[in-house]
């Protein structure tokens, strides 16, 4: 249990669904937590409403390692596949990939695209002005 500064940076991650280039849904992803992807009504953490999605399609997690954030993904034997950067995952074989190398996720034959977005928050500096600069003319 170290006490180094910045040891617990405020990292925020989300899985974002895009339809024709527009963001339509977002799920918050907590570091180190595993999320099940599946059809609606199956108890999945992330529900994708498409006929090609299996009940227990895949699971995803984002975790922090020394070199940064990584995606850990596992296809649970889905019929129509789980894709990372348009490459199909082998059923039952986990994938670990640096998050900055993950550009695109897809589930089954669903045409919607998914991305994991991450941002590192820091202690917010106190702002002295809450509105645009007033009286800034010299």
XYZ file of C-alpha atoms in Angstrom:
138
model
C 0.000 0.000 0.000
C 1.999 2.936 -1.296
C 1.335 6.558 -0.689
C 2.643 8.050 -3.922
C 1.006 11.119 -5.383
C -1.201 10.414 -8.376
C -1.349 6.728 -7.517
C -5.133 6.731 -7.862
C -5.678 9.062 -10.798
C -9.282 9.738 -11.610
C -9.556 7.770 -14.854
C -12.957 7.743 -16.495
C -13.861 5.222 -19.175
C -17.001 4.611 -21.166
C -18.157 2.247 -23.878
C -19.891 4.400 -26.468
C -22.257 3.123 -29.150
C -22.283 4.894 -32.518
C -25.029 4.617 -35.121
C -24.134 6.160 -38.491
C -21.411 8.189 -36.788
C -23.645 9.580 -34.017
C -23.275 8.720 -30.336
C -26.464 7.074 -29.154
C -25.645 5.281 -25.893
C -22.901 5.230 -23.313
C -22.042 2.829 -20.504
C -19.642 3.822 -17.728
C -16.724 1.395 -17.411
C -15.007 1.181 -14.016
C -11.364 0.132 -14.083
C -10.883 -3.515 -13.117
C -14.583 -4.438 -13.410
C -15.763 -7.072 -15.897
C -18.833 -6.310 -18.005
C -20.947 -8.924 -19.775
C -22.287 -8.061 -23.226
C -25.467 -9.803 -24.361
C -29.040 -9.522 -25.610
C -31.632 -7.502 -23.681
C -33.378 -9.393 -20.891
C -30.454 -11.722 -20.219
C -28.994 -9.879 -17.246
C -26.063 -8.560 -19.293
C -24.379 -5.397 -18.051
C -24.268 -4.053 -21.608
C -27.336 -4.962 -23.636
C -27.145 -4.852 -27.429
C -30.531 -5.195 -29.141
C -29.705 -7.123 -32.305
C -30.736 -10.603 -33.419
C -27.106 -11.636 -34.034
C -26.086 -11.069 -30.396
C -25.818 -14.131 -28.167
C -27.253 -14.217 -24.651
C -23.729 -14.388 -23.217
C -21.877 -12.846 -26.133
C -18.619 -11.617 -24.615
C -17.104 -9.864 -21.633
C -14.992 -6.717 -21.501
C -12.813 -5.030 -18.909
C -10.471 -2.066 -18.853
C -7.591 -2.170 -16.435
C -4.475 -0.162 -15.705
C -0.984 -1.596 -16.164
C 2.418 0.076 -15.925
C 2.283 1.165 -19.559
C -1.267 2.561 -19.439
C -4.800 1.293 -19.912
C -5.582 -2.038 -21.570
C -8.744 -3.660 -22.876
C -9.289 -7.273 -21.866
C -11.916 -8.982 -24.042
C -13.212 -12.556 -24.207
C -15.693 -13.983 -26.713
C -17.776 -16.490 -24.765
C -18.503 -18.724 -27.736
C -20.870 -16.355 -29.539
C -22.253 -17.550 -32.854
C -21.588 -14.315 -34.748
C -18.365 -13.135 -33.168
C -16.783 -10.282 -31.262
C -14.518 -7.963 -33.226
C -11.704 -5.656 -32.119
C -10.411 -3.405 -34.904
C -12.456 -5.547 -37.322
C -10.562 -8.712 -36.334
C -12.674 -11.541 -34.957
C -11.666 -12.829 -31.531
C -11.089 -16.544 -31.174
C -13.837 -18.093 -29.054
C -12.797 -18.638 -25.462
C -9.368 -17.027 -25.928
C -8.825 -13.734 -24.161
C -7.383 -10.680 -25.853
C -5.391 -8.006 -24.037
C -4.674 -4.902 -26.081
C -3.457 -1.426 -25.223
C -6.515 0.832 -25.148
C -4.856 3.399 -27.404
C -4.617 0.681 -30.083
C -8.336 -0.176 -29.886
C -10.121 1.909 -32.506
C -13.292 -0.100 -33.065
C -15.401 -2.791 -31.401
C -18.285 -4.709 -32.941
C -20.602 -7.415 -31.642
C -22.121 -9.999 -33.979
C -23.513 -8.647 -37.217
C -24.766 -5.452 -35.592
C -23.787 -2.531 -37.833
C -23.423 -0.153 -34.872
C -19.860 0.646 -33.896
C -18.478 0.806 -30.371
C -15.467 2.573 -28.900
C -14.008 2.772 -25.440
C -13.215 6.350 -24.544
C -10.963 7.185 -21.619
C -9.937 10.411 -19.962
C -7.672 11.021 -17.006
C -9.014 13.589 -14.608
C -6.846 15.535 -12.256
C -7.597 17.703 -9.303
C -9.434 20.606 -10.844
C -7.676 23.927 -10.422
C -9.802 26.550 -8.815
C -11.071 29.007 -11.344
C -11.078 32.620 -10.316
C -13.616 33.723 -12.861
C -16.841 31.902 -13.551
C -17.779 33.954 -16.583
C -15.909 35.289 -19.588
C -13.275 37.857 -18.685
C -14.920 41.088 -17.684
C -13.086 44.356 -17.890
C -10.121 42.688 -19.558
C -9.621 45.637 -21.864
C -6.442 47.587 -21.094
